[in-house]
């Protein structure tokens, strides 16, 4: 796995530090230890191009580190991390000139994935994952956030806290998500 | 298989997917954050240098020894260039204040992601619907003085057709730009309207 590290020839560019920055560093390190892998998955759900994915991941890390200067602990660290990450990722896709919002769907109007079962074709889990990523790639930001958080095992209430939708609204979206996922993952078992 | 087991399978497939994401170190984040600030400062510096050079060049043009055979057109040019410089300063100051708003927002506001999405859409909508006001209007007086003044006072009558062409192109170009921006602005408004129909979580 690649490690992105600062060149040792530029230590003078680092800020002088201090208590506030030390706390900021500690919170950042803790949050990456706990949620670093999840951020990698989140980035896959927002950006399909590998080179741009790395840029987005860097942007999220920087946004996260900067955000800890103002972390007031009124929500949990996990909620904070996901809020910052989804905000940065959403700005990334809204700013993408390639992307037109009207070409994205909500969970209610996204075309139902075709049944992947084909007797002549062996559909395995990685295919399902690719199809899931392609489904996520067609969703509008709020719905994309709901499905990504659902896949990370967030409850409806926790998703609601990160996004700001009512828990009932999130629950309705999750119901739709379950149906879509069932089509993607379990069609071969049904037949 | 029960629904709960199915859900677990889907989630575990998602969570165990192989990742190609690089590990980002704290030193790298420090480095990139300081580089971003440095890049921003450099861009600002470059903008001020460009403005300074433009003002200096404009002033030299206005006050250097004029050609003797252009009569009142000299005053038209001087007033027009001074107005263009003033307009450019207004545009640069407006861009600066907008960049500052954008820069500071990341640092202080971490809100629920739907609010952030809404404010990003509003920012883009306002940019597309109103940017012509602060980017084109300040340059309008200069354009009017130079074109209308040129039509009236230019000592070379054969230039009249050139001024006419400039007006036609300027109007067509501006109208197309404004129409395109308004179309994009309305698309963002449509997205905001759709967001407005969602039921929000009461703020704590």
Tab-separated table of C-alpha atoms in Angstrom:
chain	number	residue	atom	x	y	z
A	1	UNK	CA	0.000	0.000	0.000
A	2	UNK	CA	1.332	3.435	-0.914
A	3	UNK	CA	2.148	5.819	1.901
A	4	UNK	CA	1.822	9.518	1.260
A	5	UNK	CA	4.379	11.235	3.404
A	6	UNK	CA	5.807	14.751	3.440
A	7	UNK	CA	9.280	15.142	2.070
A	8	UNK	CA	11.790	15.312	4.940
A	9	UNK	CA	13.396	18.287	3.190
A	10	UNK	CA	10.502	20.578	4.037
A	11	UNK	CA	10.161	20.490	7.815
A	12	UNK	CA	10.330	24.273	7.871
A	13	UNK	CA	6.907	24.355	6.233
A	14	UNK	CA	5.277	22.753	9.227
A	15	UNK	CA	3.500	25.085	11.590
A	16	UNK	CA	5.271	25.763	14.845
A	17	UNK	CA	2.669	23.831	16.801
A	18	UNK	CA	1.390	24.500	20.299
A	19	UNK	CA	-1.227	22.915	22.537
A	20	UNK	CA	-4.147	23.594	20.220
A	21	UNK	CA	-2.388	22.072	17.273
A	22	UNK	CA	-1.241	19.096	19.332
A	23	UNK	CA	-4.860	18.383	20.284
A	24	UNK	CA	-5.833	18.831	16.651
A	25	UNK	CA	-3.131	16.322	15.631
A	26	UNK	CA	-4.205	13.836	18.305
A	27	UNK	CA	-7.848	13.966	17.286
A	28	UNK	CA	-6.921	13.600	13.648
A	29	UNK	CA	-4.668	10.606	14.377
A	30	UNK	CA	-7.328	8.971	16.518
A	31	UNK	CA	-10.029	9.467	13.919
A	32	UNK	CA	-7.845	8.043	11.133
A	33	UNK	CA	-6.951	5.030	13.275
A	34	UNK	CA	-10.657	4.381	13.836
A	35	UNK	CA	-12.160	5.398	10.520
A	36	UNK	CA	-9.286	5.522	8.002
A	37	UNK	CA	-10.418	2.428	6.085
A	38	UNK	CA	-13.995	3.661	6.021
A	39	UNK	CA	-12.774	6.906	4.433
A	40	UNK	CA	-11.077	4.860	1.717
A	41	UNK	CA	-14.375	3.111	1.003
A	42	UNK	CA	-16.289	6.395	1.131
A	43	UNK	CA	-13.949	7.836	-1.506
A	44	UNK	CA	-14.661	4.833	-3.767
A	45	UNK	CA	-18.334	5.677	-3.503
A	46	UNK	CA	-17.768	9.252	-4.639
A	47	UNK	CA	-15.086	9.007	-7.310
A	48	UNK	CA	-14.689	6.293	-9.906
A	49	UNK	CA	-11.408	7.568	-11.425
A	50	UNK	CA	-8.446	6.206	-9.430
A	51	UNK	CA	-6.221	9.300	-9.852
A	52	UNK	CA	-8.992	11.673	-8.793
A	53	UNK	CA	-9.849	9.303	-5.943
A	54	UNK	CA	-6.436	9.894	-4.398
A	55	UNK	CA	-6.904	13.662	-4.714
A	56	UNK	CA	-10.288	13.413	-3.027
A	57	UNK	CA	-8.889	11.291	-0.229
A	58	UNK	CA	-6.158	13.872	0.388
A	59	UNK	CA	-8.744	16.664	0.375
A	60	UNK	CA	-10.796	14.795	2.958
A	61	UNK	CA	-7.772	14.217	5.201
A	62	UNK	CA	-6.823	17.888	5.039
A	63	UNK	CA	-10.431	19.004	5.660
A	64	UNK	CA	-10.591	16.625	8.601
A	65	UNK	CA	-7.356	17.840	10.154
A	66	UNK	CA	-8.413	21.474	9.703
A	67	UNK	CA	-11.870	20.754	11.105
A	68	UNK	CA	-10.455	19.547	14.409
A	69	UNK	CA	-9.437	23.123	15.158
A	70	UNK	CA	-13.162	23.738	15.749
A	71	UNK	CA	-14.369	20.349	17.033
A	72	UNK	CA	-16.661	21.219	19.950
A	73	UNK	CA	-17.589	17.634	20.964
A	74	UNK	CA	-21.297	18.360	20.643
A	75	UNK	CA	-21.493	15.236	18.529
A	76	UNK	CA	-19.466	12.030	18.595
A	77	UNK	CA	-16.091	11.813	16.890
A	78	UNK	CA	-17.547	9.314	14.406
A	79	UNK	CA	-20.408	11.636	13.440
A	80	UNK	CA	-17.961	14.525	13.048
A	81	UNK	CA	-15.577	12.512	10.867
A	82	UNK	CA	-18.347	11.369	8.550
A	83	UNK	CA	-19.884	14.834	8.334
A	84	UNK	CA	-16.579	16.382	7.323
A	85	UNK	CA	-15.808	13.574	4.880
A	86	UNK	CA	-19.227	13.685	3.202
A	87	UNK	CA	-19.161	17.479	3.004
A	88	UNK	CA	-15.727	17.433	1.318
A	89	UNK	CA	-16.736	14.593	-1.005
A	90	UNK	CA	-20.032	16.246	-1.933
A	91	UNK	CA	-18.253	19.498	-2.773
A	92	UNK	CA	-15.884	17.455	-4.896
A	93	UNK	CA	-18.657	15.981	-7.031
A	94	UNK	CA	-20.671	19.198	-7.216
A	95	UNK	CA	-17.545	21.012	-8.421
A	96	UNK	CA	-16.765	18.322	-11.003
A	97	UNK	CA	-17.410	19.870	-14.416
A	98	UNK	CA	-17.842	16.381	-15.880
A	99	UNK	CA	-20.840	15.790	-13.681
A	100	UNK	CA	-24.306	17.167	-14.287
A	101	UNK	CA	-26.673	17.002	-11.353
A	102	UNK	CA	-29.646	16.291	-13.586
A	103	UNK	CA	-27.936	13.066	-14.699
A	104	UNK	CA	-28.008	11.776	-11.127
A	105	UNK	CA	-30.969	9.975	-9.617
A	106	UNK	CA	-32.636	9.767	-6.235
A	107	UNK	CA	-33.130	6.346	-4.664
A	108	UNK	CA	-36.768	6.469	-5.724
A	109	UNK	CA	-36.140	7.006	-9.406
A	110	UNK	CA	-32.827	5.212	-9.970
A	111	UNK	CA	-33.405	2.429	-12.525
A	112	UNK	CA	-33.720	-0.949	-10.858
A	113	UNK	CA	-30.531	-2.953	-11.514
A	114	UNK	CA	-31.053	-5.794	-13.946
A	115	UNK	CA	-31.149	-9.269	-12.491
A	116	UNK	CA	-27.497	-10.309	-12.655
A	117	UNK	CA	-28.321	-13.974	-12.830
A	118	UNK	CA	-27.360	-15.420	-16.135
A	119	UNK	CA	-26.951	-19.180	-16.398
A	120	UNK	CA	-24.159	-18.702	-18.913
A	121	UNK	CA	-22.305	-16.324	-16.654
A	122	UNK	CA	-20.917	-16.807	-13.180
A	123	UNK	CA	-21.872	-13.785	-11.140
A	124	UNK	CA	-19.640	-13.527	-8.084
A	125	UNK	CA	-19.362	-11.098	-5.226
A	126	UNK	CA	-16.846	-8.813	-6.934
A	127	UNK	CA	-19.290	-8.360	-9.810
A	128	UNK	CA	-21.966	-7.436	-7.314
A	129	UNK	CA	-19.587	-4.953	-5.725
A	130	UNK	CA	-18.840	-3.386	-9.099
A	131	UNK	CA	-22.548	-3.137	-9.797
A	132	UNK	CA	-23.093	-1.622	-6.378
A	133	UNK	CA	-20.387	0.992	-7.044
A	134	UNK	CA	-21.944	1.792	-10.386
A	135	UNK	CA	-25.344	2.193	-8.690
A	136	UNK	CA	-23.857	4.502	-6.030
A	137	UNK	CA	-22.132	6.487	-8.769
A	138	UNK	CA	-25.526	7.402	-10.253
A	139	UNK	CA	-27.056	8.693	-7.015
A	140	UNK	CA	-27.538	12.291	-5.947
A	141	UNK	CA	-25.410	13.360	-2.981
A	142	UNK	CA	-27.991	12.999	-0.145
A	143	UNK	CA	-28.990	9.505	-1.278
A	144	UNK	CA	-25.368	8.559	-1.874
A	145	UNK	CA	-24.626	9.589	1.707
A	146	UNK	CA	-27.473	7.446	3.038
A	147	UNK	CA	-26.403	4.305	1.178
A	148	UNK	CA	-22.709	4.731	2.048
A	149	UNK	CA	-23.495	5.197	5.730
A	150	UNK	CA	-25.924	2.269	5.677
A	151	UNK	CA	-23.202	0.054	4.220
A	152	UNK	CA	-20.905	1.198	7.039
A	153	UNK	CA	-23.459	-0.181	9.497
A	154	UNK	CA	-24.907	3.121	10.690
A	155	UNK	CA	-28.414	2.979	12.171
A	156	UNK	CA	-31.172	5.172	10.726
A	157	UNK	CA	-30.806	7.540	13.667
A	158	UNK	CA	-27.025	7.790	13.296
A	159	UNK	CA	-27.395	8.433	9.547
A	160	UNK	CA	-29.948	11.098	10.344
A	161	UNK	CA	-27.498	12.772	12.725
A	162	UNK	CA	-24.729	12.887	10.111
A	163	UNK	CA	-26.895	14.048	7.214
A	164	UNK	CA	-29.697	16.061	8.781
A	165	UNK	CA	-32.661	14.180	7.275
A	166	UNK	CA	-35.407	13.050	9.633
A	167	UNK	CA	-34.981	9.448	10.920
A	168	UNK	CA	-38.312	8.517	9.267
A	169	UNK	CA	-37.061	9.810	5.948
A	170	UNK	CA	-33.818	7.874	6.359
A	171	UNK	CA	-35.746	4.716	7.275
A	172	UNK	CA	-37.792	5.018	4.082
A	173	UNK	CA	-34.614	5.397	2.059
A	174	UNK	CA	-33.054	2.399	3.782
A	175	UNK	CA	-36.084	0.317	2.863
A	176	UNK	CA	-35.506	1.188	-0.786
A	177	UNK	CA	-31.771	0.536	-0.423
A	178	UNK	CA	-32.434	-2.947	0.923
A	179	UNK	CA	-34.521	-3.738	-2.116
A	180	UNK	CA	-31.859	-2.499	-4.484
A	181	UNK	CA	-29.121	-4.410	-2.654
A	182	UNK	CA	-31.210	-7.580	-2.675
A	183	UNK	CA	-31.404	-7.346	-6.452
A	184	UNK	CA	-27.664	-6.819	-6.692
A	185	UNK	CA	-26.444	-9.454	-4.247
A	186	UNK	CA	-28.992	-12.202	-3.974
A	187	UNK	CA	-30.496	-12.694	-7.388
A	188	UNK	CA	-28.332	-15.747	-8.006
A	189	UNK	CA	-29.510	-17.306	-4.751
A	190	UNK	CA	-33.161	-16.708	-5.577
A	191	UNK	CA	-32.962	-18.522	-8.878
B	1	UNK	CA	-31.684	-16.732	4.682
B	2	UNK	CA	-33.220	-13.991	6.857
B	3	UNK	CA	-33.225	-10.345	5.891
B	4	UNK	CA	-30.816	-9.540	8.708
B	5	UNK	CA	-28.343	-12.141	7.458
B	6	UNK	CA	-28.676	-10.789	3.927
B	7	UNK	CA	-27.984	-7.280	5.179
B	8	UNK	CA	-24.930	-8.467	7.050
B	9	UNK	CA	-23.616	-10.123	3.891
B	10	UNK	CA	-24.022	-6.981	1.819
B	11	UNK	CA	-22.401	-4.843	4.460
B	12	UNK	CA	-19.551	-7.276	4.979
B	13	UNK	CA	-18.966	-7.431	1.193
B	14	UNK	CA	-18.772	-3.636	1.163
B	15	UNK	CA	-16.586	-3.367	4.246
B	16	UNK	CA	-14.143	-6.096	3.192
B	17	UNK	CA	-13.566	-4.811	-0.329
B	18	UNK	CA	-9.905	-4.413	-1.268
B	19	UNK	CA	-8.850	-0.777	-1.082
B	20	UNK	CA	-6.328	0.993	-3.257
B	21	UNK	CA	-6.318	4.050	-1.014
B	22	UNK	CA	-2.880	5.221	0.084
B	23	UNK	CA	-2.052	5.707	3.768
B	24	UNK	CA	-1.925	9.441	4.477
B	25	UNK	CA	0.507	10.465	7.202
B	26	UNK	CA	0.055	13.380	9.587
B	27	UNK	CA	3.240	14.999	8.242
B	28	UNK	CA	1.790	14.802	4.739
B	29	UNK	CA	-1.416	16.488	5.897
B	30	UNK	CA	0.601	19.265	7.600
B	31	UNK	CA	2.648	19.690	4.468
B	32	UNK	CA	-0.370	19.805	2.142
B	33	UNK	CA	-2.309	22.178	4.414
B	34	UNK	CA	0.600	24.613	4.536
B	35	UNK	CA	1.130	24.221	0.784
B	36	UNK	CA	-2.518	25.057	0.149
B	37	UNK	CA	-2.163	28.219	2.218
B	38	UNK	CA	1.058	29.054	0.375
B	39	UNK	CA	-0.571	28.444	-3.033
B	40	UNK	CA	-3.466	30.654	-2.019
B	41	UNK	CA	-1.092	33.425	-0.925
B	42	UNK	CA	0.859	33.090	-4.196
B	43	UNK	CA	-2.307	33.289	-6.278
B	44	UNK	CA	-3.379	36.387	-4.382
B	45	UNK	CA	0.068	37.922	-4.857
B	46	UNK	CA	-0.040	37.155	-8.572
B	47	UNK	CA	-3.462	38.757	-8.854
B	48	UNK	CA	-2.247	41.965	-7.176
B	49	UNK	CA	0.845	42.095	-9.388
B	50	UNK	CA	-1.304	41.661	-12.505
B	51	UNK	CA	-3.637	44.407	-11.306
B	52	UNK	CA	-0.696	46.700	-10.548
B	53	UNK	CA	0.832	46.154	-13.987
B	54	UNK	CA	-2.523	46.737	-15.670
B	55	UNK	CA	-3.066	49.987	-13.745
B	56	UNK	CA	0.483	51.173	-14.524
B	57	UNK	CA	0.123	50.305	-18.219
B	58	UNK	CA	-3.257	52.027	-18.321
B	59	UNK	CA	-1.916	55.184	-16.705
B	60	UNK	CA	1.046	55.283	-19.090
B	61	UNK	CA	-1.386	54.940	-22.009
B	62	UNK	CA	-3.539	57.740	-20.665
B	63	UNK	CA	-0.841	60.244	-19.890
B	64	UNK	CA	1.907	59.583	-22.433
B	65	UNK	CA	2.397	61.990	-25.341
B	66	UNK	CA	-0.755	61.688	-27.379
B	67	UNK	CA	-0.861	61.418	-31.171
B	68	UNK	CA	-1.647	64.952	-32.429
B	69	UNK	CA	-4.247	64.062	-35.038
B	70	UNK	CA	-6.994	62.381	-32.988
B	71	UNK	CA	-8.588	65.472	-31.381
B	72	UNK	CA	-11.400	64.809	-28.862
B	73	UNK	CA	-10.903	61.050	-29.304
B	74	UNK	CA	-7.948	61.461	-26.948
B	75	UNK	CA	-10.303	62.412	-24.106
B	76	UNK	CA	-12.631	59.550	-24.972
B	77	UNK	CA	-9.686	57.130	-24.708
B	78	UNK	CA	-8.453	58.646	-21.456
B	79	UNK	CA	-11.847	58.538	-19.761
B	80	UNK	CA	-12.548	55.086	-21.164
B	81	UNK	CA	-9.261	53.637	-19.919
B	82	UNK	CA	-9.632	55.212	-16.480
B	83	UNK	CA	-13.150	53.781	-16.202
B	84	UNK	CA	-11.875	50.358	-17.337
B	85	UNK	CA	-9.171	50.472	-14.645
B	86	UNK	CA	-11.698	51.420	-11.981
B	87	UNK	CA	-13.987	48.614	-13.189
B	88	UNK	CA	-11.138	46.077	-13.098
B	89	UNK	CA	-10.270	47.114	-9.530
B	90	UNK	CA	-13.922	46.599	-8.515
B	91	UNK	CA	-13.986	43.139	-10.121
B	92	UNK	CA	-10.723	42.098	-8.451
B	93	UNK	CA	-11.915	43.317	-5.026
B	94	UNK	CA	-15.186	41.430	-5.455
B	95	UNK	CA	-13.331	38.252	-6.453
B	96	UNK	CA	-11.076	38.681	-3.448
B	97	UNK	CA	-13.947	38.966	-0.986
B	98	UNK	CA	-15.656	35.922	-2.529
B	99	UNK	CA	-12.468	33.866	-2.326
B	100	UNK	CA	-12.066	34.874	1.309
B	101	UNK	CA	-15.628	33.802	2.126
B	102	UNK	CA	-14.967	30.446	0.517
B	103	UNK	CA	-11.635	30.029	2.254
B	104	UNK	CA	-12.902	30.795	5.748
B	105	UNK	CA	-16.022	28.651	5.488
B	106	UNK	CA	-14.137	25.332	5.510
B	107	UNK	CA	-12.411	26.190	8.752
B	108	UNK	CA	-15.357	27.205	10.868
B	109	UNK	CA	-18.419	25.362	9.660
B	110	UNK	CA	-18.946	21.667	10.072
B	111	UNK	CA	-22.644	21.177	9.920
B	112	UNK	CA	-24.907	18.329	8.922
B	113	UNK	CA	-23.941	17.298	5.451
B	114	UNK	CA	-27.345	18.113	3.961
B	115	UNK	CA	-27.005	21.729	5.137
B	116	UNK	CA	-23.526	21.877	3.637
B	117	UNK	CA	-24.859	20.482	0.357
B	118	UNK	CA	-27.659	23.037	0.363
B	119	UNK	CA	-25.317	25.938	1.023
B	120	UNK	CA	-22.967	24.736	-1.726
B	121	UNK	CA	-25.895	24.604	-4.164
B	122	UNK	CA	-27.016	28.082	-3.054
B	123	UNK	CA	-23.514	29.452	-3.517
B	124	UNK	CA	-23.307	28.036	-7.028
B	125	UNK	CA	-26.837	29.179	-7.891
B	126	UNK	CA	-26.078	32.722	-6.713
B	127	UNK	CA	-22.805	32.723	-8.608
B	128	UNK	CA	-24.474	31.700	-11.859
B	129	UNK	CA	-27.516	33.955	-11.464
B	130	UNK	CA	-25.714	37.075	-10.276
B	131	UNK	CA	-22.064	36.891	-11.344
B	132	UNK	CA	-22.759	39.115	-14.369
B	133	UNK	CA	-23.675	41.918	-11.964
B	134	UNK	CA	-20.261	42.116	-10.390
B	135	UNK	CA	-18.175	40.894	-13.304
B	136	UNK	CA	-19.741	42.741	-16.265
B	137	UNK	CA	-21.533	45.808	-14.866
B	138	UNK	CA	-18.348	47.487	-13.532
B	139	UNK	CA	-16.865	47.290	-17.038
B	140	UNK	CA	-19.986	48.632	-18.765
B	141	UNK	CA	-19.264	52.383	-18.349
B	142	UNK	CA	-15.822	51.969	-19.899
B	143	UNK	CA	-17.232	49.961	-22.797
B	144	UNK	CA	-19.969	52.547	-23.405
B	145	UNK	CA	-17.560	55.497	-23.311
B	146	UNK	CA	-15.043	53.815	-25.626
B	147	UNK	CA	-17.601	52.542	-28.146
B	148	UNK	CA	-20.092	55.428	-28.208
B	149	UNK	CA	-17.323	58.015	-27.862
B	150	UNK	CA	-15.377	56.264	-30.623
B	151	UNK	CA	-18.381	56.266	-32.938
B	152	UNK	CA	-18.870	59.983	-32.430
B	153	UNK	CA	-15.333	61.314	-32.190
B	154	UNK	CA	-13.072	58.856	-33.980
B	155	UNK	CA	-11.341	60.896	-36.693
B	156	UNK	CA	-11.368	57.927	-39.072
B	157	UNK	CA	-14.953	57.513	-40.372
B	158	UNK	CA	-14.137	54.130	-41.912
B	159	UNK	CA	-13.813	52.790	-38.341
B	160	UNK	CA	-17.573	53.146	-37.785
B	161	UNK	CA	-18.303	49.689	-39.194
B	162	UNK	CA	-15.632	48.242	-36.863
B	163	UNK	CA	-17.358	49.789	-33.856
B	164	UNK	CA	-20.650	48.351	-35.079
B	165	UNK	CA	-19.131	44.881	-35.299
B	166	UNK	CA	-17.626	45.219	-31.815
B	167	UNK	CA	-21.048	46.165	-30.417
B	168	UNK	CA	-22.759	43.237	-32.147
B	169	UNK	CA	-20.159	40.728	-30.921
B	170	UNK	CA	-20.080	42.166	-27.397
B	171	UNK	CA	-23.870	42.069	-27.073
B	172	UNK	CA	-24.125	38.554	-28.544
B	173	UNK	CA	-21.270	37.205	-26.419
B	174	UNK	CA	-22.671	38.787	-23.241
B	175	UNK	CA	-26.217	37.599	-23.925
B	176	UNK	CA	-25.025	34.032	-24.578
B	177	UNK	CA	-22.920	34.053	-21.407
B	178	UNK	CA	-25.732	35.444	-19.249
B	179	UNK	CA	-28.241	32.964	-20.751
B	180	UNK	CA	-25.901	30.030	-20.093
B	181	UNK	CA	-25.263	31.161	-16.509
B	182	UNK	CA	-28.956	31.647	-15.848
B	183	UNK	CA	-29.678	28.168	-17.191
B	184	UNK	CA	-27.097	26.674	-14.825
B	185	UNK	CA	-28.366	28.802	-11.949
B	186	UNK	CA	-31.920	27.566	-12.515
B	187	UNK	CA	-30.673	23.950	-12.571
B	188	UNK	CA	-29.163	24.492	-9.107
B	189	UNK	CA	-32.414	26.114	-7.972
B	190	UNK	CA	-34.280	23.009	-9.192
B	191	UNK	CA	-32.014	20.824	-7.095
B	192	UNK	CA	-32.604	23.099	-4.090
B	193	UNK	CA	-36.365	22.858	-4.605
B	194	UNK	CA	-36.093	19.063	-4.620
B	195	UNK	CA	-34.086	19.193	-1.389
B	196	UNK	CA	-36.760	21.397	0.139
B	197	UNK	CA	-39.278	18.569	-0.174
B	198	UNK	CA	-37.233	16.298	2.113
B	199	UNK	CA	-38.182	16.108	5.740
B	200	UNK	CA	-35.359	17.404	7.917
B	201	UNK	CA	-34.175	16.314	11.306
B	202	UNK	CA	-34.890	18.996	13.936
B	203	UNK	CA	-31.658	20.746	14.902
B	204	UNK	CA	-30.420	20.037	18.446
